[in-house]
Amino acid sequence: MPSTKVLFVCLGNICRSPLAEAAFRKAAGECGLEVEVDSAGTADYHVGEPPDPRSVDEARQQGIDISGYRGRQLHADDFHEFDFIIGMDRSNMANIARVDPGDGRARVAMLLDIVPGQEGREVADPYYGGAEGFARTWADVTAAAEALVDRFR
Ligand code: 4NP
């Protein structure tokens, strides 16, 4: 069976979506689920850059090295390439909809809508805060990664 392809999307692709990518890779790997995972930003601010150092630190505390990830921008082809495109907040969802060519195969969802009891909640943007915001992001993306793995299994 071909592996499921999941793309996590935020604004800059340096804070939230790289952590979502890492959490989902980890959760899928732990239960032997074959997936292809990537992340992207709707903006082009950080194309080619590594994740924010605070995201790198948070992932490292969780035993994961994301320093090799590089930012890229969401593009229309992604809607043909991926099975799922998952945004972090309502602003991301509006930006994702603007890129959607309309004839792709991807199902588009907001991350915490996948988590029972968390529906409608946004993953807060930690960019302008401190390290504690990145720990909150990690908690959110981990809960969603586990819910996604349960769904795909
Ligand atoms: P992200 O956070 O969307 O979670 O990667 C942000 C990163 C960069 C900016 C805003 C949010 N920025 O304005 O550069």
PDB file of C-alpha atoms and ligand atoms in Angstrom:
ATOM      1  CA  MET A   1       0.000   0.000   0.000  1.00  0.00           C
ATOM      2  CA  PRO A   2       1.439   3.422  -0.850  1.00  0.00           C
ATOM      3  CA  SER A   3       2.300   5.490   2.199  1.00  0.00           C
ATOM      4  CA  THR A   4       0.072   8.348   3.272  1.00  0.00           C
ATOM      5  CA  LYS A   5       1.512  11.776   2.483  1.00  0.00           C
ATOM      6  CA  VAL A   6       0.910  14.534   5.013  1.00  0.00           C
ATOM      7  CA  LEU A   7       1.946  18.184   4.759  1.00  0.00           C
ATOM      8  CA  PHE A   8       1.835  20.446   7.830  1.00  0.00           C
ATOM      9  CA  VAL A   9       1.465  24.151   7.117  1.00  0.00           C
ATOM     10  CA  CYS A  10       1.905  27.324   9.189  1.00  0.00           C
ATOM     11  CA  LEU A  11       2.819  30.889   8.267  1.00  0.00           C
ATOM     12  CA  GLY A  12       6.619  30.897   8.315  1.00  0.00           C
ATOM     13  CA  ASN A  13       7.507  27.154   8.344  1.00  0.00           C
ATOM     14  CA  ILE A  14      10.038  27.799  11.096  1.00  0.00           C
ATOM     15  CA  CYS A  15       8.070  27.432  14.377  1.00  0.00           C
ATOM     16  CA  ARG A  16       4.902  25.306  14.406  1.00  0.00           C
ATOM     17  CA  SER A  17       4.833  23.202  11.244  1.00  0.00           C
ATOM     18  CA  PRO A  18       8.405  21.862  11.649  1.00  0.00           C
ATOM     19  CA  LEU A  19       7.442  20.710  15.174  1.00  0.00           C
ATOM     20  CA  ALA A  20       4.246  19.138  13.792  1.00  0.00           C
ATOM     21  CA  GLU A  21       6.327  17.372  11.147  1.00  0.00           C
ATOM     22  CA  ALA A  22       8.749  16.078  13.791  1.00  0.00           C
ATOM     23  CA  ALA A  23       5.999  14.929  16.178  1.00  0.00           C
ATOM     24  CA  PHE A  24       4.149  13.088  13.439  1.00  0.00           C
ATOM     25  CA  ARG A  25       7.300  11.416  12.095  1.00  0.00           C
ATOM     26  CA  LYS A  26       8.040  10.226  15.633  1.00  0.00           C
ATOM     27  CA  ALA A  27       4.495   8.985  16.372  1.00  0.00           C
ATOM     28  CA  ALA A  28       4.246   7.202  12.999  1.00  0.00           C
ATOM     29  CA  GLY A  29       7.704   5.667  13.376  1.00  0.00           C
ATOM     30  CA  GLU A  30       6.891   4.345  16.847  1.00  0.00           C
ATOM     31  CA  CYS A  31       3.968   2.319  15.544  1.00  0.00           C
ATOM     32  CA  GLY A  32       5.514   1.292  12.221  1.00  0.00           C
ATOM     33  CA  LEU A  33       3.130   3.390  10.134  1.00  0.00           C
ATOM     34  CA  GLU A  34       4.540   4.230   6.689  1.00  0.00           C
ATOM     35  CA  VAL A  35       4.092   7.927   6.013  1.00  0.00           C
ATOM     36  CA  GLU A  36       5.738  10.666   4.003  1.00  0.00           C
ATOM     37  CA  VAL A  37       5.784  13.928   5.898  1.00  0.00           C
ATOM     38  CA  ASP A  38       6.785  17.470   5.025  1.00  0.00           C
ATOM     39  CA  SER A  39       6.008  20.991   6.182  1.00  0.00           C
ATOM     40  CA  ALA A  40       5.629  24.348   4.462  1.00  0.00           C
ATOM     41  CA  GLY A  41       4.736  27.971   5.124  1.00  0.00           C
ATOM     42  CA  THR A  42       2.130  30.029   3.340  1.00  0.00           C
ATOM     43  CA  ALA A  43       4.594  32.956   3.381  1.00  0.00           C
ATOM     44  CA  ASP A  44       7.991  33.092   1.709  1.00  0.00           C
ATOM     45  CA  TYR A  45       9.733  34.887   4.606  1.00  0.00           C
ATOM     46  CA  HIS A  46      11.941  31.973   5.632  1.00  0.00           C
ATOM     47  CA  VAL A  47      12.396  29.898   2.478  1.00  0.00           C
ATOM     48  CA  GLY A  48      15.652  27.924   2.676  1.00  0.00           C
ATOM     49  CA  GLU A  49      16.172  28.724   6.363  1.00  0.00           C
ATOM     50  CA  PRO A  50      16.438  26.250   9.249  1.00  0.00           C
ATOM     51  CA  PRO A  51      13.687  26.229  11.890  1.00  0.00           C
ATOM     52  CA  ASP A  52      13.631  28.929  14.582  1.00  0.00           C
ATOM     53  CA  PRO A  53      16.312  28.138  17.211  1.00  0.00           C
ATOM     54  CA  ARG A  54      13.558  27.869  19.850  1.00  0.00           C
ATOM     55  CA  SER A  55      11.853  25.133  17.798  1.00  0.00           C
ATOM     56  CA  VAL A  56      15.202  23.381  17.337  1.00  0.00           C
ATOM     57  CA  ASP A  57      15.719  23.542  21.137  1.00  0.00           C
ATOM     58  CA  GLU A  58      12.232  22.251  21.914  1.00  0.00           C
ATOM     59  CA  ALA A  59      12.651  19.325  19.497  1.00  0.00           C
ATOM     60  CA  ARG A  60      16.097  18.569  20.920  1.00  0.00           C
ATOM     61  CA  GLN A  61      14.570  18.376  24.405  1.00  0.00           C
ATOM     62  CA  GLN A  62      12.233  15.751  22.942  1.00  0.00           C
ATOM     63  CA  GLY A  63      15.201  13.846  21.503  1.00  0.00           C
ATOM     64  CA  ILE A  64      14.668  14.940  17.889  1.00  0.00           C
ATOM     65  CA  ASP A  65      17.086  16.864  15.669  1.00  0.00           C
ATOM     66  CA  ILE A  66      15.214  19.173  13.294  1.00  0.00           C
ATOM     67  CA  SER A  67      18.179  21.450  12.555  1.00  0.00           C
ATOM     68  CA  GLY A  68      18.423  20.006   9.041  1.00  0.00           C
ATOM     69  CA  TYR A  69      14.860  20.985   8.086  1.00  0.00           C
ATOM     70  CA  ARG A  70      14.615  23.886   5.615  1.00  0.00           C
ATOM     71  CA  GLY A  71      11.743  26.287   5.108  1.00  0.00           C
ATOM     72  CA  ARG A  72       9.715  26.189   1.939  1.00  0.00           C
ATOM     73  CA  GLN A  73       6.538  27.830   0.703  1.00  0.00           C
ATOM     74  CA  LEU A  74       3.234  26.048   0.055  1.00  0.00           C
ATOM     75  CA  HIS A  75       2.449  25.792  -3.652  1.00  0.00           C
ATOM     76  CA  ALA A  76      -0.494  24.626  -5.749  1.00  0.00           C
ATOM     77  CA  ASP A  77       1.224  21.339  -6.746  1.00  0.00           C
ATOM     78  CA  ASP A  78       1.153  20.293  -3.076  1.00  0.00           C
ATOM     79  CA  PHE A  79      -2.621  19.790  -3.403  1.00  0.00           C
ATOM     80  CA  HIS A  80      -1.959  17.101  -6.045  1.00  0.00           C
ATOM     81  CA  GLU A  81       1.038  15.605  -4.238  1.00  0.00           C
ATOM     82  CA  PHE A  82      -0.275  15.191  -0.667  1.00  0.00           C
ATOM     83  CA  ASP A  83      -3.220  13.264   0.823  1.00  0.00           C
ATOM     84  CA  PHE A  84      -3.602  15.689   3.717  1.00  0.00           C
ATOM     85  CA  ILE A  85      -2.675  19.361   4.122  1.00  0.00           C
ATOM     86  CA  ILE A  86      -3.006  20.448   7.732  1.00  0.00           C
ATOM     87  CA  GLY A  87      -2.916  24.066   8.935  1.00  0.00           C
ATOM     88  CA  MET A  88      -2.314  25.317  12.465  1.00  0.00           C
ATOM     89  CA  ASP A  89      -4.768  28.207  12.800  1.00  0.00           C
ATOM     90  CA  ARG A  90      -7.642  29.921  11.012  1.00  0.00           C
ATOM     91  CA  SER A  91      -5.356  32.431   9.346  1.00  0.00           C
ATOM     92  CA  ASN A  92      -3.318  29.539   7.901  1.00  0.00           C
ATOM     93  CA  MET A  93      -6.556  27.913   6.683  1.00  0.00           C
ATOM     94  CA  ALA A  94      -7.551  31.100   4.830  1.00  0.00           C
ATOM     95  CA  ASN A  95      -4.079  31.354   3.285  1.00  0.00           C
ATOM     96  CA  ILE A  96      -4.119  27.658   2.322  1.00  0.00           C
ATOM     97  CA  ALA A  97      -7.502  28.142   0.615  1.00  0.00           C
ATOM     98  CA  ARG A  98      -6.021  30.937  -1.504  1.00  0.00           C
ATOM     99  CA  VAL A  99      -3.370  28.561  -2.908  1.00  0.00           C
ATOM    100  CA  ASP A 100      -5.771  25.594  -3.387  1.00  0.00           C
ATOM    101  CA  PRO A 101      -6.107  24.939  -7.145  1.00  0.00           C
ATOM    102  CA  GLY A 102      -9.461  23.233  -6.509  1.00  0.00           C
ATOM    103  CA  ASP A 103      -8.720  20.058  -8.473  1.00  0.00           C
ATOM    104  CA  GLY A 104      -6.172  18.447  -6.151  1.00  0.00           C
ATOM    105  CA  ARG A 105      -6.594  15.307  -4.063  1.00  0.00           C
ATOM    106  CA  ALA A 106      -5.520  16.681  -0.700  1.00  0.00           C
ATOM    107  CA  ARG A 107      -7.980  16.823   2.162  1.00  0.00           C
ATOM    108  CA  VAL A 108      -7.457  20.060   4.062  1.00  0.00           C
ATOM    109  CA  ALA A 109      -7.963  20.320   7.831  1.00  0.00           C
ATOM    110  CA  MET A 110      -6.992  22.404  10.859  1.00  0.00           C
ATOM    111  CA  LEU A 111      -4.665  20.452  13.162  1.00  0.00           C
ATOM    112  CA  LEU A 112      -6.561  20.421  16.450  1.00  0.00           C
ATOM    113  CA  ASP A 113      -9.861  19.581  14.717  1.00  0.00           C
ATOM    114  CA  ILE A 114      -8.346  16.087  14.536  1.00  0.00           C
ATOM    115  CA  VAL A 115      -7.997  15.837  18.334  1.00  0.00           C
ATOM    116  CA  PRO A 116     -11.117  14.736  20.225  1.00  0.00           C
ATOM    117  CA  GLY A 117     -12.178  17.538  22.579  1.00  0.00           C
ATOM    118  CA  GLN A 118      -9.894  20.136  20.953  1.00  0.00           C
ATOM    119  CA  GLU A 119     -11.983  20.815  17.853  1.00  0.00           C
ATOM    120  CA  GLY A 120     -11.960  24.445  16.770  1.00  0.00           C
ATOM    121  CA  ARG A 121      -8.901  25.359  18.848  1.00  0.00           C
ATOM    122  CA  GLU A 122      -5.933  26.947  17.074  1.00  0.00           C
ATOM    123  CA  VAL A 123      -2.253  26.141  17.609  1.00  0.00           C
ATOM    124  CA  ALA A 124      -1.103  29.523  18.944  1.00  0.00           C
ATOM    125  CA  ASP A 125       1.738  31.217  17.081  1.00  0.00           C
ATOM    126  CA  PRO A 126       4.731  31.104  19.476  1.00  0.00           C
ATOM    127  CA  TYR A 127       6.950  33.353  17.319  1.00  0.00           C
ATOM    128  CA  TYR A 128       6.637  36.520  19.423  1.00  0.00           C
ATOM    129  CA  GLY A 129       6.842  34.818  22.842  1.00  0.00           C
ATOM    130  CA  GLY A 130       9.320  32.804  24.873  1.00  0.00           C
ATOM    131  CA  ALA A 131      10.323  29.166  25.172  1.00  0.00           C
ATOM    132  CA  GLU A 132       7.129  28.274  27.065  1.00  0.00           C
ATOM    133  CA  GLY A 133       5.122  28.950  23.888  1.00  0.00           C
ATOM    134  CA  PHE A 134       7.197  26.359  22.056  1.00  0.00           C
ATOM    135  CA  ALA A 135       6.531  23.815  24.813  1.00  0.00           C
ATOM    136  CA  ARG A 136       2.798  24.503  24.356  1.00  0.00           C
ATOM    137  CA  THR A 137       3.193  24.033  20.604  1.00  0.00           C
ATOM    138  CA  TRP A 138       4.920  20.713  21.229  1.00  0.00           C
ATOM    139  CA  ALA A 139       2.047  19.551  23.465  1.00  0.00           C
ATOM    140  CA  ASP A 140      -0.503  20.509  20.781  1.00  0.00           C
ATOM    141  CA  VAL A 141       1.331  18.904  17.867  1.00  0.00           C
ATOM    142  CA  THR A 142       2.032  15.747  19.868  1.00  0.00           C
ATOM    143  CA  ALA A 143      -1.652  15.311  20.745  1.00  0.00           C
ATOM    144  CA  ALA A 144      -2.533  15.778  17.077  1.00  0.00           C
ATOM    145  CA  ALA A 145       0.213  13.415  15.877  1.00  0.00           C
ATOM    146  CA  GLU A 146      -1.132  10.674  18.129  1.00  0.00           C
ATOM    147  CA  ALA A 147      -4.707  11.280  16.973  1.00  0.00           C
ATOM    148  CA  LEU A 148      -3.583  11.186  13.323  1.00  0.00           C
ATOM    149  CA  VAL A 149      -1.676   7.939  13.809  1.00  0.00           C
ATOM    150  CA  ASP A 150      -4.758   6.413  15.461  1.00  0.00           C
ATOM    151  CA  ARG A 151      -6.838   7.498  12.494  1.00  0.00           C
ATOM    152  CA  PHE A 152      -4.424   6.083   9.881  1.00  0.00           C
ATOM    153  CA  ARG A 153      -3.857   2.781  11.629  1.00  0.00           C
TER     154      ARG A 153
HETATM  155  P1  4NP B   1       5.245  29.865  12.267  1.00  0.00           P
HETATM  156  O1  4NP B   1       5.654  31.173  13.095  1.00  0.00           O
HETATM  157  O2  4NP B   1       4.162  30.300  11.291  1.00  0.00           O
HETATM  158  O3  4NP B   1       4.744  28.933  13.314  1.00  0.00           O
HETATM  159  O4  4NP B   1       6.504  29.396  11.572  1.00  0.00           O
HETATM  160  C1  4NP B   1       6.045  32.358  12.493  1.00  0.00           C
HETATM  161  C2  4NP B   1       7.299  32.454  11.936  1.00  0.00           C
HETATM  162  C3  4NP B   1       7.707  33.641  11.354  1.00  0.00           C
HETATM  163  C4  4NP B   1       6.861  34.721  11.331  1.00  0.00           C
HETATM  164  C5  4NP B   1       5.590  34.626  11.896  1.00  0.00           C
HETATM  165  C6  4NP B   1       5.184  33.437  12.462  1.00  0.00           C
HETATM  166  N1  4NP B   1       7.288  35.952  10.754  1.00  0.00           N
HETATM  167  O5  4NP B   1       6.521  36.923  10.778  1.00  0.00           O
HETATM  168  O6  4NP B   1       8.416  35.989  10.229  1.00  0.00           O
END
